[in-house]
Short mmCIF file of C-alpha atoms and ligand atoms in Angstrom, two decimals:
data_model
loop_
_atom_site.label_atom_id
_atom_site.label_comp_id
_atom_site.label_asym_id
_atom_site.label_seq_id
_atom_site.Cartn_x
_atom_site.Cartn_y
_atom_site.Cartn_z
CA MET A 1 -0.56 24.07 39.95
CA LEU A 2 -0.26 20.95 37.69
CA PHE A 3 -1.47 17.72 38.68
CA ARG A 4 0.00 14.83 37.58
CA SER A 5 -3.33 12.87 36.73
CA ARG A 6 -5.06 10.30 34.74
CA ASN A 7 -8.53 12.17 35.24
CA LEU A 8 -7.15 15.67 34.58
CA VAL A 9 -7.65 17.22 30.79
CA ILE A 10 -4.67 19.35 30.40
CA VAL A 11 -5.05 22.11 27.34
CA HIS A 12 -2.95 23.34 25.44
CA VAL A 13 -3.03 26.59 24.87
CA ARG A 14 -1.97 26.49 20.72
CA THR A 15 -0.09 30.07 19.53
CA TYR A 16 0.98 28.69 15.43
CA GLY A 17 3.33 30.99 14.96
CA ASP A 18 5.70 28.50 17.60
CA ASP A 19 7.28 25.80 15.93
CA MET A 20 6.17 23.60 18.64
CA THR A 21 2.87 23.72 18.60
CA ARG A 22 2.29 24.64 14.78
CA PRO A 23 -0.89 21.93 13.64
CA LEU A 24 1.52 20.28 11.10
CA PRO A 25 5.22 20.44 12.10
CA PHE A 26 7.16 20.61 9.00
CA ASP A 27 10.98 19.54 8.98
CA ASN A 28 11.52 19.13 5.41
CA SER A 29 14.71 17.04 4.02
CA TYR A 30 13.99 16.03 0.45
CA LEU A 31 15.15 19.70 -0.15
CA GLN A 32 17.92 19.60 1.02
CA LEU A 33 18.36 17.50 -2.57
CA PRO A 34 18.99 20.24 -6.12
CA GLU A 35 16.87 21.94 -8.08
CA ARG A 36 16.63 19.43 -10.09
CA PHE A 37 14.96 16.51 -8.15
CA TYR A 38 11.81 19.01 -8.03
CA THR A 39 9.63 21.90 -9.09
CA ARG A 40 8.42 24.60 -6.64
CA LEU A 41 4.59 25.13 -6.61
CA LYS A 42 1.75 25.51 -4.86
CA PRO A 43 -1.59 23.15 -5.23
CA THR A 44 -4.46 25.46 -7.33
CA PRO A 45 -7.18 26.27 -5.27
CA VAL A 46 -10.75 24.86 -5.32
CA SER A 47 -14.31 26.12 -5.26
CA ARG A 48 -15.56 24.50 -1.94
CA PRO A 49 -14.28 22.22 -0.49
CA GLY A 50 -15.81 19.83 2.43
CA PRO A 51 -14.22 17.25 4.60
CA ILE A 52 -14.89 13.40 4.26
CA ARG A 53 -12.63 12.11 6.59
CA VAL A 54 -10.02 12.64 9.28
CA ASN A 55 -7.87 9.63 9.70
CA ARG A 56 -7.44 10.66 13.90
CA ALA A 57 -5.31 7.56 15.01
CA LEU A 58 -2.76 8.60 12.27
CA ALA A 59 -2.74 12.05 13.06
CA GLU A 60 -2.00 11.27 16.49
CA GLN A 61 0.74 8.87 15.39
CA LEU A 62 2.15 11.85 13.39
CA GLY A 63 2.08 14.27 16.46
CA ILE A 64 -0.66 16.55 14.10
CA ASP A 65 -3.65 18.20 15.21
CA ALA A 66 -6.83 15.93 14.53
CA ASP A 67 -9.35 18.69 15.99
CA TRP A 68 -7.73 21.29 13.71
CA LEU A 69 -7.25 18.76 10.61
CA ALA A 70 -10.86 18.26 10.97
CA SER A 71 -11.70 22.20 11.49
CA GLY A 72 -12.74 24.45 8.67
CA GLU A 73 -8.85 25.73 8.52
CA GLY A 74 -7.79 22.55 8.40
CA THR A 75 -10.10 21.09 5.15
CA GLN A 76 -8.53 24.17 2.96
CA VAL A 77 -5.24 23.07 3.78
CA LEU A 78 -6.27 19.73 2.96
CA ALA A 79 -7.85 21.03 -0.14
CA GLY A 80 -4.38 22.73 -0.91
CA ASN A 81 -6.53 26.72 -0.39
CA ARG A 82 -4.38 27.12 2.14
CA ILE A 83 -0.35 26.31 2.63
CA PRO A 84 0.37 25.56 6.27
CA GLU A 85 2.98 27.05 8.49
CA GLY A 86 6.45 25.39 7.18
CA ALA A 87 5.42 24.12 4.54
CA GLU A 88 7.89 23.93 1.43
CA PRO A 89 5.47 22.46 -1.21
CA ILE A 90 6.97 20.54 -4.35
CA ALA A 91 6.08 18.34 -6.96
CA THR A 92 8.95 15.84 -7.31
CA VAL A 93 10.00 14.37 -10.84
CA TYR A 94 10.86 11.15 -11.73
CA GLY A 95 10.58 8.26 -14.64
CA GLY A 96 9.11 4.54 -15.39
CA HIS A 97 8.91 1.50 -17.17
CA GLN A 98 4.88 1.94 -17.39
CA PHE A 99 3.20 -1.93 -18.66
CA GLY A 100 6.87 -2.72 -20.14
CA GLY A 101 7.67 0.34 -21.57
CA TRP A 102 10.08 3.50 -20.91
CA SER A 103 8.70 6.74 -20.26
CA PRO A 104 11.55 9.26 -19.27
CA GLN A 105 9.96 12.17 -17.40
CA LEU A 106 6.63 11.52 -15.51
CA GLY A 107 7.04 13.14 -12.37
CA ASP A 108 3.95 14.36 -9.30
CA GLY A 109 1.40 15.17 -12.39
CA ARG A 110 -1.19 15.44 -9.69
CA ALA A 111 0.01 15.18 -6.54
CA ILE A 112 1.99 17.85 -4.42
CA LEU A 113 4.15 17.28 -1.61
CA LEU A 114 3.78 19.78 1.37
CA GLY A 115 6.87 18.66 3.47
CA GLU A 116 8.11 15.89 5.69
CA VAL A 117 6.85 14.88 9.26
CA ILE A 118 8.53 13.48 12.36
CA GLY A 119 5.76 11.03 14.04
CA ARG A 120 6.03 9.96 17.34
CA ASP A 121 7.93 6.66 16.17
CA GLY A 122 10.59 9.12 15.64
CA GLY A 123 10.33 8.31 11.75
CA ARG A 124 10.06 10.82 9.23
CA TYR A 125 6.91 10.89 6.60
CA ASP A 126 5.64 12.76 3.77
CA ILE A 127 2.73 14.69 3.92
CA GLN A 128 1.39 14.65 0.29
CA LEU A 129 -1.67 15.98 -1.88
CA LYS A 130 -3.17 14.21 -4.42
CA GLY A 131 -5.39 15.70 -6.80
CA SER A 132 -4.12 19.12 -5.97
CA GLY A 133 -4.02 20.38 -9.36
CA PRO A 134 -1.60 20.53 -12.14
CA THR A 135 2.21 20.22 -12.57
CA PRO A 136 4.83 20.79 -14.87
CA TYR A 137 4.57 16.98 -14.96
CA SER A 138 0.97 16.88 -15.61
CA ARG A 139 2.11 15.94 -19.72
CA GLY A 140 -2.15 17.02 -20.71
CA GLY A 141 -3.35 15.70 -17.34
CA ASP A 142 -5.82 18.33 -15.07
CA GLY A 143 -4.10 17.34 -11.93
CA ARG A 144 -7.11 15.93 -10.54
CA ALA A 145 -8.53 12.98 -8.59
CA PRO A 146 -12.32 12.01 -9.12
CA LEU A 147 -13.91 11.60 -5.96
CA GLY A 148 -14.17 7.26 -6.37
CA PRO A 149 -10.67 6.86 -6.50
CA VAL A 150 -9.31 8.85 -3.63
CA LEU A 151 -11.92 6.82 -1.44
CA ARG A 152 -11.00 3.50 -3.27
CA GLU A 153 -6.98 4.32 -2.07
CA TYR A 154 -8.43 5.21 1.39
CA ILE A 155 -10.11 2.32 2.20
CA VAL A 156 -8.09 -0.27 0.73
CA SER A 157 -4.74 1.59 1.84
CA GLU A 158 -6.07 1.53 5.46
CA ALA A 159 -7.12 -1.74 5.12
CA MET A 160 -4.19 -2.94 4.07
CA ALA A 161 -2.03 -1.06 7.23
CA ALA A 162 -4.57 -2.53 9.32
CA LEU A 163 -3.80 -6.26 7.50
CA GLY A 164 0.03 -5.69 8.81
CA VAL A 165 0.97 -4.62 5.74
CA PRO A 166 3.79 -1.51 4.77
CA THR A 167 1.61 0.48 2.98
CA THR A 168 1.99 4.36 2.77
CA ARG A 169 -1.48 5.83 4.54
CA SER A 170 -4.29 8.12 4.20
CA LEU A 171 -4.53 10.70 7.00
CA ALA A 172 -7.78 12.37 5.18
CA ALA A 173 -9.85 13.04 2.23
CA VAL A 174 -12.13 16.63 1.11
CA THR A 175 -14.12 17.01 -1.44
CA THR A 176 -13.24 20.21 -3.61
CA GLY A 177 -16.84 21.34 -5.21
CA ASP A 178 -15.38 21.22 -8.77
CA PRO A 179 -16.57 18.55 -10.88
CA VAL A 180 -14.18 16.79 -12.74
CA TYR A 181 -14.38 14.98 -16.35
CA ARG A 182 -13.22 11.79 -16.99
CA GLU A 183 -15.73 9.19 -19.51
CA VAL A 184 -18.17 10.50 -16.60
CA THR A 185 -18.26 13.40 -14.73
CA GLU A 186 -16.87 13.33 -11.05
CA PRO A 187 -16.93 15.13 -8.15
CA GLY A 188 -13.32 15.99 -7.53
CA ALA A 189 -11.75 14.97 -4.71
CA VAL A 190 -8.45 15.52 -2.90
CA LEU A 191 -6.35 12.79 -0.48
CA THR A 192 -3.92 13.48 1.75
CA ARG A 193 -1.49 10.52 1.64
CA VAL A 194 1.06 9.94 4.24
CA ALA A 195 4.55 7.74 3.12
CA LYS A 196 7.91 6.97 5.18
CA SER A 197 8.95 8.90 1.33
CA HIS A 198 7.75 8.68 -2.05
CA ILE A 199 11.20 8.05 -3.62
CA ARG A 200 10.65 5.23 -6.60
CA ILE A 201 12.23 3.04 -8.54
CA GLY A 202 11.66 5.52 -10.92
CA THR A 203 13.47 8.38 -9.14
CA PHE A 204 16.56 6.25 -9.88
CA GLN A 205 15.52 5.63 -12.77
CA TYR A 206 15.45 9.45 -14.03
CA PHE A 207 18.63 10.10 -13.14
CA PHE A 208 19.95 6.98 -14.73
CA ALA A 209 18.92 7.79 -17.91
CA ARG A 210 20.07 11.51 -17.75
CA GLN A 211 23.41 9.71 -17.17
CA ASP A 212 23.26 12.41 -14.09
CA ILE A 213 25.69 10.59 -11.90
CA GLU A 214 25.83 13.21 -9.12
CA ALA A 215 22.16 13.27 -8.61
CA LEU A 216 22.22 9.38 -8.35
CA ARG A 217 25.01 9.85 -5.95
CA LEU A 218 23.20 12.39 -3.84
CA LEU A 219 19.45 9.97 -4.36
CA VAL A 220 21.70 6.98 -2.80
CA ASP A 221 23.12 9.51 0.09
CA HIS A 222 19.20 10.55 0.78
CA VAL A 223 17.31 7.21 0.95
CA ILE A 224 20.00 5.23 2.92
CA GLU A 225 20.08 7.83 5.53
CA ARG A 226 16.41 8.04 5.17
CA HIS A 227 15.55 4.83 4.75
CA TYR A 228 18.33 2.91 5.32
CA PRO A 229 20.98 3.99 8.03
CA ALA A 230 22.46 0.61 8.48
CA ALA A 231 24.31 0.33 4.80
CA ALA A 232 26.16 3.50 5.27
CA GLY A 233 29.05 1.76 6.81
CA ALA A 234 28.72 -1.18 4.02
CA ASP A 235 31.46 -1.86 2.25
CA ASN A 236 29.94 -1.41 -0.41
CA PRO A 237 26.82 1.37 0.34
CA ALA A 238 24.73 1.08 -3.17
CA ILE A 239 24.74 -2.42 -3.16
CA ALA A 240 24.02 -2.87 0.48
CA LEU A 241 20.69 -0.37 -0.17
CA LEU A 242 20.17 -2.18 -3.63
CA GLU A 243 19.70 -5.55 -0.83
CA ALA A 244 17.63 -3.63 1.85
CA VAL A 245 15.29 -2.61 -1.19
CA ILE A 246 15.68 -6.32 -2.66
CA ALA A 247 14.59 -7.87 0.92
CA GLY A 248 11.71 -5.48 1.78
CA GLN A 249 10.14 -5.73 -2.04
CA ALA A 250 10.62 -9.94 -1.23
CA SER A 251 8.58 -8.78 1.70
CA LEU A 252 6.14 -7.34 0.64
CA LEU A 253 4.77 -9.58 -2.58
CA ALA A 254 4.51 -12.64 -0.29
CA GLN A 255 2.73 -10.21 2.07
CA TRP A 256 0.22 -9.15 -1.36
CA GLN A 257 -0.11 -13.07 -1.91
CA LEU A 258 -1.06 -14.50 0.64
CA LEU A 259 -3.32 -12.02 1.02
CA GLY A 260 -4.93 -11.94 -2.20
CA PHE A 261 -4.04 -8.32 -3.24
CA ILE A 262 -3.28 -7.42 -6.75
CA HIS A 263 -1.75 -4.42 -7.56
CA GLY A 264 -2.71 -3.69 -10.80
CA VAL A 265 -0.09 -0.90 -12.05
CA MET A 266 3.12 -2.15 -10.91
CA ASN A 267 4.89 0.84 -13.12
CA THR A 268 8.76 1.07 -12.14
CA ASP A 269 7.39 4.46 -10.80
CA ASN A 270 4.83 2.72 -8.53
CA MET A 271 6.85 1.23 -6.50
CA LEU A 272 8.84 2.73 -3.29
CA LEU A 273 12.36 2.58 -2.07
CA SER A 274 10.85 2.52 1.54
CA GLY A 275 8.92 -0.33 0.75
CA GLU A 276 5.67 0.82 1.09
CA THR A 277 2.66 -0.60 -1.53
CA ILE A 278 2.08 3.04 -3.08
CA ASP A 279 -0.58 4.06 -5.40
CA TYR A 280 -3.34 2.46 -5.26
CA GLY A 281 -5.41 2.90 -8.90
CA PRO A 282 -7.26 -0.35 -10.04
CA CYS A 283 -6.62 -2.05 -7.15
CA ALA A 284 -8.59 -4.64 -5.60
CA PHE A 285 -8.51 -8.31 -3.52
CA MET A 286 -9.43 -11.18 -5.56
CA ASP A 287 -12.45 -13.06 -4.04
CA THR A 288 -12.20 -16.63 -6.02
CA TYR A 289 -8.81 -17.89 -6.23
CA ASP A 290 -7.50 -17.61 -9.92
CA PRO A 291 -3.86 -16.88 -10.47
CA ALA A 292 -4.99 -14.99 -13.81
CA THR A 293 -6.95 -13.02 -12.11
CA VAL A 294 -6.70 -8.97 -13.62
CA PHE A 295 -9.12 -6.15 -11.86
CA SER A 296 -7.65 -3.25 -14.54
CA SER A 297 -9.33 -2.04 -16.86
CA ILE A 298 -5.46 -0.88 -18.96
CA ASP A 299 -3.84 -4.26 -18.27
CA ARG A 300 -5.56 -5.60 -20.95
CA GLN A 301 -2.59 -7.96 -21.76
CA GLY A 302 -2.46 -8.96 -18.25
CA ARG A 303 1.10 -8.36 -17.18
CA TYR A 304 0.08 -7.87 -13.64
CA ALA A 305 -1.98 -10.52 -12.87
CA TYR A 306 -2.22 -11.87 -9.48
CA GLY A 307 0.03 -14.81 -10.29
CA ASN A 308 2.85 -12.60 -12.20
CA GLN A 309 3.72 -10.19 -9.55
CA PRO A 310 5.92 -11.76 -7.88
CA GLY A 311 7.82 -11.88 -10.99
CA ILE A 312 7.26 -8.41 -12.16
CA ALA A 313 8.65 -6.94 -8.76
CA HIS A 314 12.09 -8.92 -9.71
CA TRP A 315 11.80 -7.34 -12.73
CA ASN A 316 11.61 -3.84 -11.46
CA LEU A 317 14.08 -4.63 -8.67
CA SER A 318 16.84 -5.22 -12.10
CA ARG A 319 15.58 -1.67 -13.52
CA LEU A 320 16.85 -0.24 -10.05
CA ALA A 321 19.40 -2.57 -10.05
CA GLN A 322 20.77 -1.04 -13.58
CA ALA A 323 20.20 2.25 -12.52
CA LEU A 324 22.53 2.14 -9.43
CA MET A 325 25.43 0.43 -11.81
CA PRO A 326 27.16 3.75 -11.77
CA VAL A 327 27.09 4.34 -8.02
CA ILE A 328 28.02 0.37 -7.46
CA HIS A 329 31.07 0.53 -9.31
CA ALA A 330 33.39 2.55 -11.18
CA ASP A 331 33.70 -0.77 -13.51
CA GLU A 332 30.81 -2.02 -15.64
CA ASP A 333 31.45 -5.47 -15.67
CA GLN A 334 32.40 -5.46 -11.89
CA ALA A 335 28.79 -3.38 -11.00
CA LEU A 336 27.15 -6.05 -13.16
CA ARG A 337 28.22 -8.86 -10.80
CA LEU A 338 27.38 -6.96 -7.94
CA ALA A 339 24.19 -6.36 -9.01
CA GLN A 340 23.55 -9.36 -10.45
CA ASP A 341 24.66 -11.80 -7.74
CA SER A 342 21.99 -9.01 -5.03
CA LEU A 343 19.30 -9.47 -7.81
CA ASP A 344 19.52 -13.28 -8.03
CA ALA A 345 18.97 -13.53 -4.15
CA TYR A 346 15.11 -12.04 -4.88
CA PRO A 347 13.54 -15.11 -5.35
CA ASP A 348 14.73 -17.28 -2.64
CA LEU A 349 14.11 -14.28 -0.09
CA PHE A 350 10.15 -14.12 -1.82
CA HIS A 351 9.55 -17.69 -1.68
CA THR A 352 11.04 -17.92 1.89
CA ALA A 353 9.22 -15.80 3.32
CA TYR A 354 5.42 -17.08 1.36
CA ARG A 355 6.43 -20.39 2.42
CA HIS A 356 6.49 -19.05 6.45
CA GLY A 357 3.41 -17.11 5.66
CA MET A 358 1.70 -19.83 4.05
CA ALA A 359 2.37 -21.95 6.35
CA SER A 360 1.04 -19.57 9.18
CA LYS A 361 -1.92 -19.99 7.06
CA LEU A 362 -2.26 -23.64 7.01
CA GLY A 363 -1.08 -23.77 11.30
CA LEU A 364 2.18 -24.65 10.90
CA SER A 365 4.70 -23.64 13.62
CA GLY A 366 7.64 -25.51 11.78
CA ALA A 367 8.34 -27.59 7.98
CA ALA A 368 8.29 -30.20 7.05
CA THR A 369 8.83 -31.95 3.68
CA GLY A 370 5.34 -32.26 2.35
CA ASP A 371 4.67 -28.70 3.34
CA GLU A 372 4.91 -26.90 0.09
CA SER A 373 3.13 -29.47 -2.05
CA LEU A 374 0.23 -29.71 0.94
CA ALA A 375 -0.08 -25.76 0.17
CA ILE A 376 0.11 -26.08 -3.73
CA ASP A 377 -2.81 -29.03 -3.50
CA LEU A 378 -4.96 -27.32 -1.69
CA LEU A 379 -4.56 -23.50 -3.98
CA GLY A 380 -5.05 -26.88 -6.69
CA LEU A 381 -8.67 -27.27 -5.97
CA MET A 382 -9.36 -23.90 -4.41
CA ALA A 383 -8.58 -23.09 -8.36
CA GLN A 384 -10.58 -26.08 -10.14
CA GLU A 385 -13.64 -25.66 -7.23
CA GLN A 386 -13.33 -22.01 -7.89
CA SER A 387 -13.22 -21.32 -3.79
CA ASP A 388 -13.46 -18.14 -2.12
CA PHE A 389 -9.86 -17.31 -1.26
CA THR A 390 -10.04 -15.35 1.57
CA LEU A 391 -12.74 -17.91 3.39
CA ALA A 392 -11.27 -21.16 2.26
CA PHE A 393 -8.13 -20.13 4.95
CA ARG A 394 -10.92 -18.74 7.17
CA ARG A 395 -12.47 -22.10 7.10
CA LEU A 396 -9.96 -24.01 7.94
CA ALA A 397 -8.87 -21.63 11.34
CA ASP A 398 -12.42 -22.25 12.47
CA LEU A 399 -11.35 -26.10 11.75
CA ALA A 400 -7.93 -26.13 12.87
CA HIS A 401 -10.04 -26.24 16.56
CA PRO A 402 -12.11 -29.24 17.63
CA ALA A 403 -13.91 -26.97 19.83
CA SER A 404 -14.63 -24.40 17.59
CA GLY A 405 -17.23 -21.98 16.96
CA HIS A 406 -19.60 -22.22 13.41
CA GLY A 407 -17.02 -19.69 12.70
CA VAL A 408 -17.73 -18.51 8.79
CA GLY A 409 -19.19 -22.08 7.44
CA ASN A 410 -22.00 -20.25 6.82
CA LEU A 411 -20.60 -18.48 4.51
CA PHE A 412 -18.11 -21.14 3.57
CA GLU A 413 -18.07 -24.78 3.45
CA PHE A 414 -15.45 -27.07 1.87
CA SER A 415 -16.83 -29.15 -0.87
CA VAL A 416 -16.26 -33.07 -1.02
CA ALA A 417 -13.77 -32.86 -3.42
CA PHE A 418 -11.56 -31.13 -0.41
CA GLU A 419 -12.24 -34.37 1.60
CA SER A 420 -8.68 -36.23 0.87
CA TRP A 421 -6.78 -33.49 0.78
CA LEU A 422 -8.25 -32.21 4.44
CA VAL A 423 -7.57 -35.43 5.96
CA ARG A 424 -3.90 -34.87 5.16
CA TRP A 425 -4.17 -31.53 6.83
CA ARG A 426 -5.49 -33.25 9.32
CA GLN A 427 -2.72 -35.91 9.95
CA ARG A 428 0.19 -32.42 9.15
CA ILE A 429 -0.70 -30.28 11.79
CA GLU A 430 -1.21 -33.20 14.89
CA GLU A 431 2.69 -33.56 14.19
CA ASP A 432 2.30 -29.64 14.53
CA LEU A 433 3.73 -28.76 17.80
CA GLN A 434 1.24 -25.90 18.90
CA SER A 435 -1.64 -26.19 21.13
CA ALA A 436 -4.50 -26.09 19.01
CA ASP A 437 -5.55 -22.25 20.96
CA ASP A 438 -2.51 -21.09 19.92
CA ARG A 439 -2.84 -22.72 16.41
CA GLN A 440 -6.37 -21.25 15.83
CA ALA A 441 -4.91 -17.69 17.23
CA SER A 442 -2.58 -17.62 14.92
CA MET A 443 -4.08 -18.65 11.52
CA TYR A 444 -7.03 -16.24 12.33
CA ARG A 445 -4.07 -13.61 12.29
CA ALA A 446 -3.10 -15.07 8.94
CA ASN A 447 -6.54 -15.22 7.57
CA PRO A 448 -8.50 -12.57 8.09
CA VAL A 449 -12.12 -12.41 7.44
CA PHE A 450 -12.26 -9.10 6.65
CA ILE A 451 -10.82 -7.64 3.47
CA PRO A 452 -11.58 -4.89 1.13
CA ARG A 453 -14.11 -6.63 -0.96
CA ASN A 454 -13.98 -5.04 -4.44
CA HIS A 455 -18.07 -5.36 -4.77
CA LEU A 456 -18.54 -3.39 -0.95
CA VAL A 457 -15.69 -0.55 -2.14
CA ALA A 458 -17.45 -0.02 -5.70
CA ALA A 459 -20.68 0.16 -3.28
CA ALA A 460 -19.13 2.70 -0.97
CA ILE A 461 -17.89 4.65 -4.35
CA ASP A 462 -21.55 4.55 -5.70
CA ALA A 463 -23.24 5.54 -2.66
CA ALA A 464 -20.62 8.44 -1.83
CA VAL A 465 -20.34 9.93 -5.75
CA ASN A 466 -23.68 9.19 -6.91
CA GLU A 467 -25.81 9.97 -4.04
CA ALA A 468 -23.36 12.22 -1.90
CA ASP A 469 -23.92 9.46 0.71
CA PHE A 470 -20.60 8.64 2.61
CA ALA A 471 -22.41 6.54 5.13
CA PRO A 472 -21.73 3.01 3.45
CA PHE A 473 -17.85 4.35 2.80
CA ASN A 474 -17.33 5.48 6.42
CA ARG A 475 -19.10 1.89 7.67
CA LEU A 476 -16.36 0.44 5.64
CA VAL A 477 -13.52 2.11 6.82
CA ASP A 478 -14.68 2.02 10.46
CA LEU A 479 -14.54 -1.85 9.84
CA LEU A 480 -11.88 -2.38 8.26
CA GLU A 481 -9.71 0.10 10.39
CA GLN A 482 -9.76 -1.80 13.03
CA PRO A 483 -11.38 -5.01 12.51
CA PRO A 484 -13.90 -7.19 14.81
CA ASP A 485 -14.42 -10.90 16.02
CA PHE A 486 -15.77 -12.66 12.94
CA GLU A 487 -19.69 -12.44 14.12
CA SER A 488 -23.15 -13.06 13.06
CA GLY A 489 -24.38 -9.64 11.89
CA LEU A 490 -20.98 -9.29 10.06
CA GLU A 491 -21.82 -11.83 7.23
CA ALA A 492 -22.30 -8.77 4.79
CA TYR A 493 -18.92 -7.96 5.19
CA ALA A 494 -17.34 -11.35 5.20
CA ARG A 495 -19.51 -12.86 2.07
CA PRO A 496 -18.08 -13.16 -1.57
CA PRO A 497 -20.16 -10.99 -4.06
CA ARG A 498 -23.23 -12.58 -5.63
CA PRO A 499 -22.96 -13.03 -8.97
CA GLU A 500 -25.00 -9.73 -9.73
CA GLU A 501 -22.62 -8.07 -7.32
CA VAL A 502 -19.24 -9.24 -9.13
CA VAL A 503 -17.00 -6.59 -10.19
CA SER A 504 -14.65 -7.43 -12.60
CA LYS A 505 -13.01 -4.29 -13.76
CA THR A 506 -11.27 -1.50 -12.16
CA PHE A 507 -10.57 1.65 -13.20
CA CYS A 508 -7.42 3.72 -12.82
CA GLY A 509 -9.36 6.94 -12.71
CA THR A 510 -7.16 9.20 -13.37
P1 AMP B 601 -0.19 6.29 -11.99
O1 AMP B 601 -0.71 5.51 -13.40
O2 AMP B 601 -1.14 7.00 -11.13
O3 AMP B 601 1.10 6.12 -11.48
O4 AMP B 601 0.28 8.05 -12.89
C1 AMP B 601 1.17 7.69 -13.93
C2 AMP B 601 1.77 9.25 -14.14
O5 AMP B 601 0.82 10.02 -14.65
C3 AMP B 601 2.26 10.19 -12.80
O6 AMP B 601 2.73 10.91 -13.72
C4 AMP B 601 0.79 10.59 -12.73
O7 AMP B 601 1.12 10.89 -11.91
C5 AMP B 601 0.36 10.87 -13.69
N1 AMP B 601 -0.86 11.33 -13.77
C6 AMP B 601 -1.97 10.85 -13.45
N2 AMP B 601 -3.62 11.30 -13.99
C7 AMP B 601 -3.22 12.41 -13.44
C8 AMP B 601 -3.75 13.37 -13.97
N3 AMP B 601 -5.28 12.97 -14.04
N4 AMP B 601 -3.35 14.90 -14.37
C9 AMP B 601 -1.83 14.87 -14.77
N5 AMP B 601 -0.95 14.13 -14.02
C10 AMP B 601 -1.61 12.75 -13.83
MG1 MG B 602 1.95 6.60 -9.57
#
């Protein structure tokens, strides 16, 4: 007899041969595209797979059995040693502009797509192993990922998800038992990445460069069906697709800027049509506010500096528009005009999203003239005073409520230089129709105190790589996945780095 009771533990008997109960319920759609979109191949086995972490909450959302993922068999699958039932592993091909220079063929050089699953939300998700061995697109690389970059991606992508930023996710990380040779020898690892799809601007560019118009059409149809079904009914579906992608990127870039996130490698192969942040290489969150901040060791010109990111996204979108032209209109002049009109909307879309977000950060529910200069003047003072970006806004949230507790006051206080600005701000919030409680609650949401600070990420990686101690990594992920309210005892996760802790360079680790 089956009781419908909350207390009853219903034990599912899993027969892994049955479609309904497979631990990874694959449903693969990219394979319906012609063979020139990918290469079928299996991950290269590793010596001694070892579990690092399984993202149970994400597994649950994807309808994947988390206990199985964490089991010995699951670890073998996550390391690429065993192919789960229903998987049809492929490496996909793409091109891209890297630091402004055109590379006609890149592709998954160290990643293999196992397949797609349908999540509990009805959405389709790619399950990809990153660091799973060489592919035809490795271009001399070893196809492997060192442990450090795998942990960085895990930490930062999950933090971004918790902060509400569209992003690829980390389902699991495992060690391989094999060394990876870079400037130094590091333990190898494999990250299981989840994305709404891995289709990049560079995927379109690859086929455009070959003038493979049929492939472009198929790709447009695939992306529309998968991500932007409303575009299918538009007068010009390719333009509707372009506009949807532009809107998504404008909103994404605003979120990055408002959080102080610096991607580091905004190449066109690292920008997804789905609008999710992808490719956490030398990424980092800015501590001290400075628009010229660059972390990536390979970004010597500062092309991808914090302040350049919105403009770079616009440039990348223009590469997408160019690649879509043959599908937009048979007549090149017409196609150009339509594409240009769409692209021209980006700056306004970005600024609108940014202004809205900045208003929330400042505690304003509506807009008034003078708000823009209020924000600009605050940022100017922060640059001049070398303020911590995250804590300055967080402190403002503390100050928004007259009965507020101490908040982050021990970690950050506005200097005298901010005095007249704070008077202006107080006058402005008094005009704003919102209760102090509501204002502070929404400011706390817009001004998070816990971000994956670079020195914390570096310390977690150091302990794991040099001492095989994963406790700091696990503690950091636990905190960032479900950020608690700020309270005493958590200062170590909220404070800026001490001078000797500052990490000014990050490495792709490819
Ligand atoms: P990324 O900078 O991570 O976006 O990588 C750029 C390109 O280099 C992509 O095509 C990657 O697949 C490839 N790549 C990066 N690292 C490796 C590696 N260790 N082995 C083979 N290919 C790689
Ligand atoms: Mg990439």
